[in-house]
Coordinates of C-alpha atoms in Angstrom, one line a residue:
M22 CA 89.7 78.3 85.3
K23 CA 87.6 75.6 86.9
S24 CA 83.9 76.3 87.7
F25 CA 81.3 75.2 90.2
S26 CA 79.1 72.2 89.5
V27 CA 75.4 72.1 90.2
W28 CA 76.0 70.3 93.5
D29 CA 78.5 73.0 94.7
Y30 CA 75.7 75.6 94.1
V31 CA 73.3 73.5 95.9
V32 CA 75.6 73.3 99.0
F33 CA 76.3 76.9 98.9
A34 CA 72.7 77.9 98.6
A35 CA 71.8 75.7 101.6
L36 CA 74.0 77.9 103.7
F37 CA 72.0 81.0 102.9
V38 CA 68.7 79.2 103.2
I39 CA 69.4 77.9 106.6
S40 CA 70.8 81.2 107.8
S41 CA 67.7 83.0 106.6
G42 CA 65.5 80.3 108.1
I43 CA 67.1 80.9 111.6
G44 CA 66.1 84.6 111.4
V45 CA 62.5 83.7 110.4
F46 CA 62.4 81.3 113.3
F47 CA 63.3 83.8 115.9
A48 CA 61.1 86.5 114.4
I49 CA 58.1 84.2 114.9
K50 CA 59.3 82.8 118.3
E51 CA 60.1 86.1 119.9
R52 CA 57.3 88.1 118.2
K53 CA 55.5 88.7 121.6
K54 CA 58.7 90.0 123.3
A55 CA 58.8 93.2 121.3
T56 CA 61.4 95.3 123.3
S57 CA 64.6 96.8 122.1
G58 CA 66.4 94.9 125.0
E59 CA 65.1 91.7 123.8
F60 CA 66.1 92.5 120.1
L61 CA 69.5 94.0 120.7
V62 CA 70.9 92.0 123.6
G63 CA 68.7 88.8 123.6
G64 CA 67.0 89.8 126.9
R65 CA 70.2 89.1 128.5
Q66 CA 69.2 85.5 128.8
M67 CA 71.6 83.8 126.4
S68 CA 73.7 80.7 127.5
F69 CA 77.4 80.5 127.0
G70 CA 77.5 77.6 124.3
P71 CA 76.0 79.5 121.3
V72 CA 77.6 82.7 122.3
A73 CA 81.0 81.1 122.4
L74 CA 80.5 79.6 118.9
S75 CA 79.2 83.0 117.6
L76 CA 82.2 84.9 118.9
T77 CA 84.6 82.4 117.2
A78 CA 82.7 82.6 114.0
S79 CA 82.6 86.3 113.8
F80 CA 86.2 86.6 115.1
M81 CA 87.3 84.5 112.1
S82 CA 86.0 86.2 108.9
A83 CA 86.6 84.9 105.4
V84 CA 89.7 87.1 105.3
T85 CA 91.1 84.6 107.9
V86 CA 89.8 81.5 106.0
L87 CA 91.4 82.6 102.8
G88 CA 94.3 84.8 104.1
S89 CA 95.8 82.9 107.0
P90 CA 96.7 79.7 105.0
A91 CA 98.3 82.0 102.3
E92 CA 100.3 83.7 105.0
V93 CA 101.6 80.4 106.3
Y94 CA 102.3 79.3 102.7
R95 CA 104.5 82.4 102.1
F96 CA 106.0 83.2 105.6
G97 CA 105.9 79.9 107.6
A98 CA 104.2 78.4 110.6
S99 CA 105.2 81.3 113.0
F100 CA 101.5 82.2 112.7
L101 CA 101.0 79.7 115.4
F102 CA 102.2 82.3 117.9
F103 CA 98.8 83.9 117.5
G104 CA 97.6 81.2 119.8
I105 CA 99.5 83.0 122.6
A106 CA 98.1 86.3 121.6
Y107 CA 94.5 84.8 121.7
F108 CA 95.1 83.5 125.2
F109 CA 96.0 87.0 126.5
V110 CA 93.2 88.6 124.6
V111 CA 90.5 86.3 126.0
T112 CA 92.1 86.5 129.5
F113 CA 92.2 90.3 129.6
T114 CA 88.7 90.6 128.1
S115 CA 87.1 88.3 130.5
E116 CA 88.9 89.5 133.6
L117 CA 89.4 93.2 133.0
F118 CA 86.6 94.5 130.8
I119 CA 83.6 92.1 131.0
P120 CA 83.1 92.5 134.8
V121 CA 82.8 96.3 134.4
F122 CA 80.7 96.2 131.3
Y123 CA 78.4 93.6 132.6
R124 CA 77.8 95.0 136.1
S125 CA 77.2 98.5 134.8
G126 CA 74.2 97.3 132.8
I127 CA 75.1 99.1 129.6
T128 CA 73.8 98.0 126.2
S129 CA 76.4 100.1 124.1
T130 CA 80.0 99.7 125.0
Y131 CA 80.4 103.4 124.4
E132 CA 77.7 104.1 127.0
Y133 CA 80.4 103.5 129.6
L134 CA 82.4 106.4 128.3
Q135 CA 79.7 108.8 129.2
L136 CA 79.3 107.2 132.6
R137 CA 83.1 107.5 133.2
F138 CA 83.9 110.8 131.3
N139 CA 81.2 112.7 129.4
K140 CA 79.0 112.7 126.3
P141 CA 81.6 114.2 123.8
V142 CA 84.0 111.5 124.5
R143 CA 81.3 108.9 124.0
M144 CA 80.1 110.5 120.7
A145 CA 83.6 110.8 119.4
A146 CA 84.3 107.1 120.1
T147 CA 80.9 106.0 118.6
A148 CA 81.5 108.0 115.5
I149 CA 84.9 106.5 114.9
Y150 CA 83.4 103.0 115.5
I151 CA 80.7 103.4 113.0
V152 CA 83.0 104.7 110.2
Q153 CA 85.6 101.9 111.0
T154 CA 83.0 99.1 111.1
V155 CA 81.1 100.1 107.9
L156 CA 84.3 100.5 106.0
Y157 CA 85.8 97.2 107.3
T158 CA 82.6 95.2 106.8
G159 CA 82.3 96.3 103.2
V160 CA 85.8 95.0 102.5
V161 CA 85.1 91.8 104.4
V162 CA 82.2 91.1 102.0
Y163 CA 84.1 92.2 98.8
A164 CA 87.6 90.7 99.3
P165 CA 86.7 87.0 99.5
A166 CA 84.0 87.4 96.8
L167 CA 86.7 88.8 94.4
A168 CA 89.2 86.0 95.3
L169 CA 86.6 83.3 94.7
N170 CA 85.3 84.9 91.5
Q171 CA 88.7 85.0 89.9
V172 CA 89.6 81.4 90.7
T173 CA 86.2 79.5 90.6
G174 CA 84.2 81.7 88.3
F175 CA 81.7 82.2 91.1
H176 CA 79.6 85.3 90.3
L177 CA 81.2 88.3 92.1
W178 CA 78.2 90.7 92.5
G179 CA 75.8 87.8 93.0
S180 CA 77.8 86.6 96.1
V181 CA 78.3 90.2 97.4
F182 CA 74.6 91.1 97.2
A183 CA 73.5 87.7 98.4
T184 CA 75.7 88.1 101.5
G185 CA 74.4 91.6 102.2
I186 CA 70.7 90.7 101.7
V187 CA 70.8 87.5 103.8
C188 CA 72.7 89.1 106.6
T189 CA 70.4 92.2 106.7
F190 CA 67.3 89.8 106.5
Y191 CA 68.1 87.7 109.5
C192 CA 69.5 90.5 111.6
T193 CA 66.5 92.7 111.0
L194 CA 64.0 89.8 111.6
G195 CA 65.5 87.9 114.5
G196 CA 67.9 90.4 116.3
L197 CA 70.8 89.3 118.4
K198 CA 69.4 85.8 119.1
A199 CA 69.3 85.1 115.3
V200 CA 72.8 86.5 114.9
V201 CA 74.2 84.2 117.7
W202 CA 72.5 81.0 116.6
T203 CA 73.3 81.6 112.9
D204 CA 76.9 82.2 113.8
A205 CA 76.9 78.9 115.8
F206 CA 75.7 77.1 112.7
Q207 CA 78.2 78.9 110.5
M208 CA 81.0 77.9 112.9
V209 CA 80.2 74.2 112.3
V210 CA 80.2 74.8 108.5
M211 CA 83.6 76.6 108.8
V212 CA 85.2 73.7 110.7
A213 CA 83.6 71.1 108.3
G214 CA 85.1 73.1 105.3
F215 CA 88.5 73.2 106.9
L216 CA 88.5 69.4 107.8
S217 CA 87.6 68.5 104.3
V218 CA 90.6 70.4 103.0
L219 CA 92.9 69.0 105.7
I220 CA 91.8 65.3 104.9
Q221 CA 91.7 65.5 101.1
G222 CA 94.8 67.9 100.8
S223 CA 97.0 65.8 103.0
A224 CA 96.1 62.7 101.0
K225 CA 96.9 64.5 97.7
A226 CA 100.2 65.8 99.1
G227 CA 101.4 62.3 100.0
G228 CA 100.2 62.0 103.7
I229 CA 100.9 63.9 106.9
H230 CA 104.5 62.7 107.3
Q231 CA 105.3 63.9 103.8
V232 CA 103.6 67.3 104.4
W233 CA 105.7 67.7 107.6
E234 CA 109.0 66.8 105.9
Q235 CA 108.4 69.1 102.9
A236 CA 107.4 72.0 105.3
R237 CA 110.5 71.4 107.4
N238 CA 112.8 71.3 104.4
G239 CA 111.3 74.4 103.1
S240 CA 111.9 76.3 106.4
R241 CA 108.1 76.6 107.0
L242 CA 108.5 75.1 110.5
D243 CA 111.2 77.4 111.8
L244 CA 109.6 78.8 115.0
S245 CA 112.9 80.0 116.6
D246 CA 112.7 83.6 115.5
F247 CA 113.0 85.7 118.7
D248 CA 114.3 88.9 117.1
V249 CA 113.0 91.9 119.1
D250 CA 113.3 94.3 116.0
P251 CA 109.8 95.9 115.8
L252 CA 110.4 96.4 112.1
R253 CA 110.3 92.7 111.4
R254 CA 106.9 91.6 110.0
H255 CA 106.5 88.3 111.9
T256 CA 108.6 87.2 114.9
F257 CA 107.7 85.6 118.2
W258 CA 107.5 89.1 119.7
T259 CA 105.6 90.9 117.0
I260 CA 102.9 88.2 116.8
S261 CA 102.6 87.4 120.6
V262 CA 102.9 91.0 121.8
G263 CA 101.7 93.0 118.8
G264 CA 99.0 90.5 118.1
T265 CA 97.7 90.8 121.6
F266 CA 97.3 94.7 121.2
T267 CA 95.8 94.2 117.7
W268 CA 93.1 91.7 118.7
L269 CA 92.4 93.1 122.1
G270 CA 91.7 96.4 120.3
I271 CA 89.1 94.9 118.0
Y272 CA 87.9 92.2 120.4
G273 CA 88.1 93.4 124.1
V274 CA 86.4 96.7 123.6
N275 CA 84.5 96.0 120.4
Q276 CA 80.8 96.5 120.5
S277 CA 80.0 93.3 118.5
T278 CA 81.9 91.2 121.0
I279 CA 80.9 92.8 124.2
Q280 CA 77.3 92.9 123.1
R281 CA 77.1 89.2 122.9
C282 CA 79.0 88.7 126.2
I283 CA 76.6 91.0 128.1
S284 CA 73.6 89.1 126.5
C285 CA 74.5 86.1 128.7
K286 CA 72.4 85.2 131.8
T287 CA 75.2 85.8 134.3
E288 CA 78.7 87.3 134.4
K289 CA 80.0 83.7 134.9
Q290 CA 78.3 82.6 131.7
A291 CA 79.8 85.5 129.8
K292 CA 83.3 84.6 130.9
L293 CA 82.7 80.9 130.1
A294 CA 81.6 82.0 126.6
L295 CA 84.9 83.7 126.2
Y296 CA 87.1 80.8 127.5
F297 CA 85.1 78.2 125.3
N298 CA 85.6 80.6 122.3
L299 CA 89.3 80.5 122.9
L300 CA 89.2 76.7 122.2
G301 CA 87.4 77.6 119.0
L302 CA 90.0 80.2 118.1
W303 CA 92.8 77.7 118.6
I304 CA 91.0 75.0 116.5
I305 CA 90.5 77.5 113.6
L306 CA 94.2 78.7 113.9
F307 CA 95.5 75.1 113.8
C308 CA 93.2 74.3 110.7
S309 CA 94.4 77.4 108.8
V310 CA 98.2 76.9 109.7
F311 CA 98.0 73.2 108.8
S312 CA 96.1 74.0 105.5
G313 CA 99.0 76.5 104.6
L314 CA 101.6 73.7 105.2
I315 CA 99.6 71.2 103.1
M316 CA 99.3 73.8 100.3
Y317 CA 103.1 74.5 100.4
S318 CA 103.8 70.7 100.2
Y319 CA 101.4 70.3 97.3
Y320 CA 102.9 73.2 95.3
K321 CA 106.5 72.9 96.5
Y322 CA 107.8 72.8 92.9
C323 CA 105.2 74.8 91.1
D324 CA 104.0 77.9 92.9
P325 CA 100.8 79.1 91.2
W326 CA 101.3 82.7 92.4
T327 CA 104.8 83.4 91.2
S328 CA 104.2 81.5 88.0
G329 CA 101.4 83.8 87.1
I330 CA 98.6 81.2 87.2
I331 CA 96.8 83.3 89.9
S332 CA 97.2 87.0 90.5
A333 CA 97.2 87.4 94.3
P334 CA 98.1 85.2 97.3
D335 CA 94.5 85.3 98.6
Q336 CA 93.5 83.2 95.6
L337 CA 95.9 80.3 96.7
M338 CA 93.3 78.6 99.0
P339 CA 90.4 78.6 96.6
Y340 CA 92.7 77.6 93.7
F341 CA 94.0 74.7 95.9
V342 CA 90.5 73.6 96.8
M343 CA 89.3 73.5 93.2
E344 CA 92.3 71.3 92.3
I345 CA 92.1 68.8 95.1
F346 CA 88.3 68.5 94.8
D347 CA 88.1 68.5 90.9
T348 CA 86.5 65.0 90.9
M349 CA 84.3 65.4 94.1
P350 CA 81.3 67.6 93.3
G351 CA 79.8 69.4 96.3
L352 CA 82.9 69.7 98.2
P353 CA 84.3 72.9 96.6
G354 CA 80.9 74.3 97.5
L355 CA 81.4 73.2 101.1
F356 CA 84.7 75.1 101.3
V357 CA 83.2 78.2 99.7
S358 CA 80.3 77.9 102.2
S359 CA 82.9 77.8 105.0
A360 CA 84.6 81.0 103.6
F361 CA 81.3 82.7 103.3
S362 CA 80.3 81.5 106.8
G363 CA 83.1 83.7 108.1
T364 CA 81.8 86.6 106.0
L365 CA 78.2 86.1 107.0
S366 CA 79.0 85.9 110.7
T367 CA 81.3 89.1 110.7
V368 CA 78.8 91.0 108.7
A369 CA 75.8 90.0 110.8
A370 CA 77.7 90.8 114.0
S371 CA 78.7 94.2 112.6
I372 CA 75.2 95.1 111.5
N373 CA 73.7 94.3 114.9
A374 CA 76.4 96.1 116.7
L375 CA 76.1 99.2 114.6
A376 CA 72.3 99.3 115.1
T377 CA 72.8 99.0 118.9
V378 CA 75.3 101.8 119.2
T379 CA 73.3 104.1 116.9
F380 CA 70.2 103.4 118.8
E381 CA 71.7 103.7 122.4
D382 CA 74.1 106.5 121.6
F383 CA 72.1 108.8 119.2
V384 CA 68.4 107.8 119.0
K385 CA 67.8 107.4 122.8
N386 CA 69.7 110.7 123.5
C387 CA 67.5 112.5 121.0
F388 CA 64.2 110.7 121.8
P389 CA 64.4 109.5 125.5
H390 CA 60.7 108.6 125.8
L391 CA 60.2 106.1 123.0
S392 CA 57.8 103.2 123.6
N393 CA 59.1 99.6 123.5
K394 CA 57.3 98.9 120.3
M395 CA 58.7 102.0 118.6
S396 CA 62.2 101.3 119.9
T397 CA 62.0 97.8 118.4
W398 CA 60.9 99.1 115.0
I399 CA 63.7 101.7 115.0
S400 CA 66.2 99.0 115.9
K401 CA 65.0 97.0 113.0
G402 CA 65.1 99.9 110.7
L403 CA 68.7 100.6 111.7
C404 CA 69.7 97.0 110.9
L405 CA 68.3 97.4 107.5
L406 CA 70.0 100.8 107.0
F407 CA 73.4 99.5 108.0
G408 CA 72.9 96.3 105.9
V409 CA 72.4 98.5 102.9
M410 CA 75.4 100.7 103.9
C411 CA 77.7 97.8 104.3
T412 CA 76.7 96.2 101.0
S413 CA 77.2 99.6 99.3
M414 CA 80.7 99.9 100.9
A415 CA 81.5 96.5 99.2
V416 CA 80.6 98.2 95.8
L417 CA 82.9 101.1 96.7
A418 CA 85.7 98.8 97.8
S419 CA 85.7 97.4 94.3
L420 CA 86.7 100.9 93.0
M421 CA 89.5 101.3 95.5
G422 CA 92.2 99.2 94.0
G423 CA 95.2 99.1 96.3
V424 CA 93.4 101.1 99.0
V425 CA 91.6 97.9 100.0
Q426 CA 94.7 96.9 101.9
A427 CA 94.6 100.2 103.7
A428 CA 90.9 99.7 104.6
L429 CA 91.7 96.3 106.0
S430 CA 94.3 98.0 108.3
I431 CA 91.8 100.6 109.6
H432 CA 90.4 98.0 112.0
G433 CA 93.7 97.8 113.8
M434 CA 94.6 101.5 113.5
C435 CA 91.2 102.5 115.1
G436 CA 91.2 99.5 117.6
G437 CA 94.5 100.6 119.3
P438 CA 93.4 104.1 120.3
M439 CA 89.9 102.7 121.4
L440 CA 91.7 100.2 123.6
G441 CA 93.8 103.0 125.1
L442 CA 90.6 105.1 125.7
F443 CA 88.8 102.3 127.6
S444 CA 92.0 101.4 129.5
L445 CA 92.3 105.1 130.7
G446 CA 88.7 104.8 132.0
L447 CA 89.0 101.4 133.6
I448 CA 92.5 101.4 135.0
F449 CA 93.4 105.1 135.7
P450 CA 90.8 106.8 138.1
F451 CA 92.6 110.2 138.0
V452 CA 92.2 110.7 134.2
N453 CA 89.7 113.3 133.3
W454 CA 87.6 113.8 130.1
K455 CA 90.1 116.2 128.6
G456 CA 92.9 113.6 129.0
A457 CA 90.5 111.0 127.5
L458 CA 89.6 113.1 124.5
G459 CA 93.1 114.3 123.9
G460 CA 94.5 110.8 124.3
L461 CA 92.1 109.5 121.7
L462 CA 93.0 112.1 119.2
T463 CA 96.8 111.5 119.8
G464 CA 96.4 107.8 119.4
I465 CA 94.3 108.0 116.3
T466 CA 96.8 110.5 114.7
L467 CA 99.9 108.4 115.4
S468 CA 98.4 105.1 114.4
F469 CA 97.0 106.5 111.1
W470 CA 100.3 108.3 110.4
V471 CA 102.3 105.0 110.6
G472 CA 99.6 102.9 108.9
I473 CA 99.2 105.2 105.9
G474 CA 102.9 105.7 105.6
A475 CA 103.3 101.8 105.6
F476 CA 100.8 101.6 102.9
I477 CA 102.5 104.3 100.7
Y478 CA 105.9 103.0 101.4
P479 CA 105.8 99.2 101.9
A480 CA 108.5 97.7 104.0
P481 CA 111.4 96.1 102.1
D482 CA 111.8 92.3 101.8
S483 CA 114.6 92.4 104.4
K484 CA 111.9 93.1 107.0
T485 CA 109.1 91.0 105.8
R486 CA 111.3 88.1 104.8
P487 CA 109.0 86.0 102.5
L488 CA 110.3 82.4 102.3
P489 CA 111.5 81.1 98.8
L490 CA 109.0 79.6 96.4
S491 CA 109.8 77.4 93.4
T492 CA 108.5 77.3 89.8
D493 CA 110.9 74.6 88.5
H494 CA 108.1 72.1 87.5
C495 CA 105.7 74.7 86.1
V496 CA 104.6 74.7 82.5
Q497 CA 106.6 77.6 81.0
T498 CA 103.9 78.9 78.7
N499 CA 102.0 80.4 81.6
M500 CA 105.0 82.1 83.1
T501 CA 104.9 85.8 83.7
T502 CA 107.5 88.0 85.4
A503 CA 106.5 90.3 88.1
I504 CA 108.5 93.5 87.9
P505 CA 108.7 95.3 91.3
P506 CA 107.6 98.9 91.1
E507 CA 110.5 101.4 91.1
I508 CA 110.2 103.6 94.2
S509 CA 112.2 106.8 94.0
D510 CA 112.8 109.3 96.7
R511 CA 111.9 107.1 99.7
P512 CA 111.9 109.4 102.7
E513 CA 114.0 108.6 105.7
L514 CA 111.1 107.4 107.7
A515 CA 110.2 104.8 105.0
D516 CA 112.8 102.3 106.3
T517 CA 112.2 103.0 110.0
W518 CA 108.9 104.3 111.2
Y519 CA 106.9 103.3 108.1
S520 CA 108.5 99.9 108.2
L521 CA 107.1 99.1 111.6
S522 CA 105.3 95.7 111.7
Y523 CA 101.6 96.1 111.0
L524 CA 100.9 94.2 114.1
Y525 CA 102.3 97.1 116.2
F526 CA 100.0 99.7 114.7
S527 CA 97.4 99.0 117.4
A528 CA 100.1 99.1 120.2
V529 CA 101.3 102.5 118.9
G530 CA 97.7 103.9 119.1
C531 CA 97.0 102.4 122.5
L532 CA 100.2 103.5 124.2
A533 CA 100.1 106.9 122.6
C534 CA 96.4 107.3 123.8
I535 CA 97.3 106.2 127.4
G536 CA 100.5 108.3 127.6
A537 CA 98.8 111.5 126.2
G538 CA 95.7 110.9 128.4
I539 CA 97.7 110.8 131.6
I540 CA 99.9 113.7 130.8
I541 CA 96.9 115.9 129.7
S542 CA 95.0 115.0 132.9
F543 CA 97.9 116.0 135.1
I544 CA 98.2 119.3 133.3
T545 CA 94.5 120.1 133.3
G546 CA 93.8 118.8 136.8
R547 CA 93.3 115.2 137.9
Q548 CA 89.8 113.7 138.2
N549 CA 88.6 113.5 141.8
G550 CA 88.2 109.7 142.6
K551 CA 85.3 110.4 145.0
D552 CA 83.2 111.6 142.0
I553 CA 83.5 108.2 140.2
N554 CA 81.2 105.3 140.7
P555 CA 83.5 102.4 141.8
L556 CA 81.6 100.0 139.5
L557 CA 83.3 101.9 136.6
I558 CA 86.9 101.3 137.7
R559 CA 88.7 97.9 137.7
P560 CA 91.2 98.2 140.6
I561 CA 94.0 96.0 139.2
C562 CA 96.3 97.6 141.8
N563 CA 94.7 95.2 144.2
I564 CA 96.7 92.4 142.6
F565 CA 100.1 94.1 143.0
C566 CA 99.4 95.5 146.5
F567 CA 97.5 92.7 148.0
W568 CA 99.9 92.7 151.1
S569 CA 99.1 96.3 152.1
K570 CA 95.6 97.9 152.5
K571 CA 97.3 101.3 152.8
Y572 CA 98.9 101.0 149.4
K573 CA 95.8 99.6 147.8
T574 CA 93.8 102.6 149.1
L575 CA 96.5 105.0 147.9
C576 CA 96.3 103.5 144.3
W577 CA 92.6 103.8 144.4
C578 CA 93.1 107.5 143.9
G579 CA 90.1 108.4 146.1
V580 CA 87.6 105.9 144.4
Q581 CA 85.6 104.4 147.2
H582 CA 86.1 100.7 146.4
D583 CA 85.5 99.8 150.2
R584 CA 82.0 101.2 150.3
E585 CA 79.7 98.4 151.6
T586 CA 78.4 96.2 148.7
E587 CA 77.7 96.4 144.9
Q588 CA 74.0 96.3 145.9
D589 CA 74.6 99.6 147.6
Y590 CA 75.7 101.1 144.4
H591 CA 72.8 99.8 142.3
D592 CA 70.2 100.8 144.9
N593 CA 71.6 104.3 145.4
G594 CA 73.3 104.8 142.2
S595 CA 71.0 107.5 141.0
A596 CA 71.1 109.5 144.1
W597 CA 74.9 109.0 144.6
M598 CA 75.6 110.4 141.2
Q599 CA 73.2 113.3 141.4
D600 CA 75.1 114.4 144.6
V601 CA 78.1 114.7 142.4
D602 CA 78.5 117.8 140.3
Y603 CA 80.5 115.8 137.8
V604 CA 78.7 116.5 134.6
L605 CA 78.4 120.2 135.4
Q606 CA 82.1 120.4 136.2
N607 CA 82.7 119.3 132.5
G608 CA 80.6 122.1 131.2
L609 CA 77.7 119.9 130.0
G610 CA 74.0 120.1 130.7
Q611 CA 72.5 117.4 132.8
G612 CA 72.0 114.5 130.5
S613 CA 70.2 111.2 131.1
L614 CA 71.5 107.8 130.6
T615 CA 69.2 104.8 131.0
H616 CA 70.1 101.3 132.1
D617 CA 68.4 98.0 132.2
T618 CA 67.2 96.9 135.6
G619 CA 67.0 93.3 136.8
F620 CA 70.6 93.0 137.8
D621 CA 71.3 90.8 140.8
P622 CA 74.7 91.8 142.2
K623 CA 74.8 88.7 144.5
N624 CA 74.6 86.3 141.6
K625 CA 75.9 88.8 139.0
S626 CA 73.0 88.0 136.8
Y627 CA 70.0 89.6 135.0
S628 CA 66.4 88.6 135.3
N629 CA 64.3 88.4 132.1
M630 CA 64.5 91.9 130.8
A631 CA 61.4 91.4 128.6
L632 CA 59.4 91.7 131.8
E633 CA 61.2 94.8 133.1
S634 CA 59.9 98.3 132.5
E635 CA 61.8 100.4 135.1
K636 CA 64.9 102.4 134.2
I637 CA 67.7 103.6 136.4
T638 CA 69.1 107.1 135.7
Y639 CA 72.8 107.4 136.4
L640 CA 73.5 110.9 135.0

């Protein structure tokens, strides 16, 4: 086992020092703007540049930095098809979800669910999100720390607790602005780490042409797999279609993503942030795929995993880095910094998002008349609380063994039903709260059924189809033979339902939620469109019925999209909603939901929220 030099530790420590320094900077700079709106959504005055970098950095966690090259190494460059999925994810998010979330003035994504349905739907979605994010964030902290520890000797718990402490520190001090600007810095570090690997790795492997030839001869460049079988792990269809559902579920309706988008000055800036973020996603994807091909070319005749030198595929990338930079002190530290930049950005975004949904969905509902100063202190306290919880979850993840894989899949299994729930609200005006709640429960049940089943009964190699690896030139003394576990009494579903590609888990949850929600709504009585604020619905039927106003109006299901202007809704939103007995029809007491003012519908922008004190009541 190779170990870090002094210079590696210096480079790595610099990442944590600079990240903490950004938190301190914004804590001092923004100390006079002590409002929860300023702390949680940056006063809605962020520009698209740093937000775009922040989205890319937190989208690509250390699991991506370490895991994606290993996937390409084992299964080939079909991972490139994720570029198609990213395009659809960003397009749908910016054109379908962002306009509704931005114009409605929400701070918590789940606040929309109470506006559209009712409080129980909102609370159920928020609870699922909190559990999912705490669990996932803990694993994101622990998994790369474990991989790096076993290959580089880097101290396991030192890195885990350093990550948790630093993220909590700058989130608690600087709020969303600190998170966004730190993410932007960490994105630069991630790209620098990847570039160092690409340059040195291709040189060690004999040049780019040699890498390309070796990858082609090893079937790593075969991108012609258009098999529609949903049981196949990676094909064009599972990655482009299933990948779109998976990432849209954890990206398009995820609090940490939407929170940063609605922090932008204008809706146009929010969309620009997403589209520029797409370029970042493609750059990271290209870097990770090419890193995997370089690794394969380098280890073509002696695979360190099957030969027993390392114990897991996730350790391939750090092991490769330690080999190619063995005479270049400081560069292994740069790569480890890039991996932990992904971890820091993901954890920081999660902590900030968890604090936001908890404050908006629980604290405000229980204590609606908090002062600005008290709201800010509570928000900071929640950041501290969730920082401790996420770090503690990393400790728990170390005791899980094989369950860690299941924890990583939870993000996708929860994201699909959430995507279905928000789609029911935005696209189907006739869906009522019973349909929404029933759909959510149906989607969660089905996605967890297939996900847990797949974990217990892994798909056979005939469906995953790993590509061959060679150990012909390995030193035989280190050879170990992996004996596959004997699985007896595999149920019938093991080779069908449980063998479904993991990328389709989210699609199962989403489509089940939408289907069940529509059916339950028709059975229990459709929602009256006149009772719904048109700002909460995205009338996509206008695209398909552009030639006929009659059919467009029919598809609106009674929602009054042709009412004067958006300003009319904002000016009269409170009175308009009070005239509707919507909440009482759902058997709830009249609840209040506050929104930030300062929205200018004409320019689709917000004035500086730190100067605003009024609130608009919608329910």
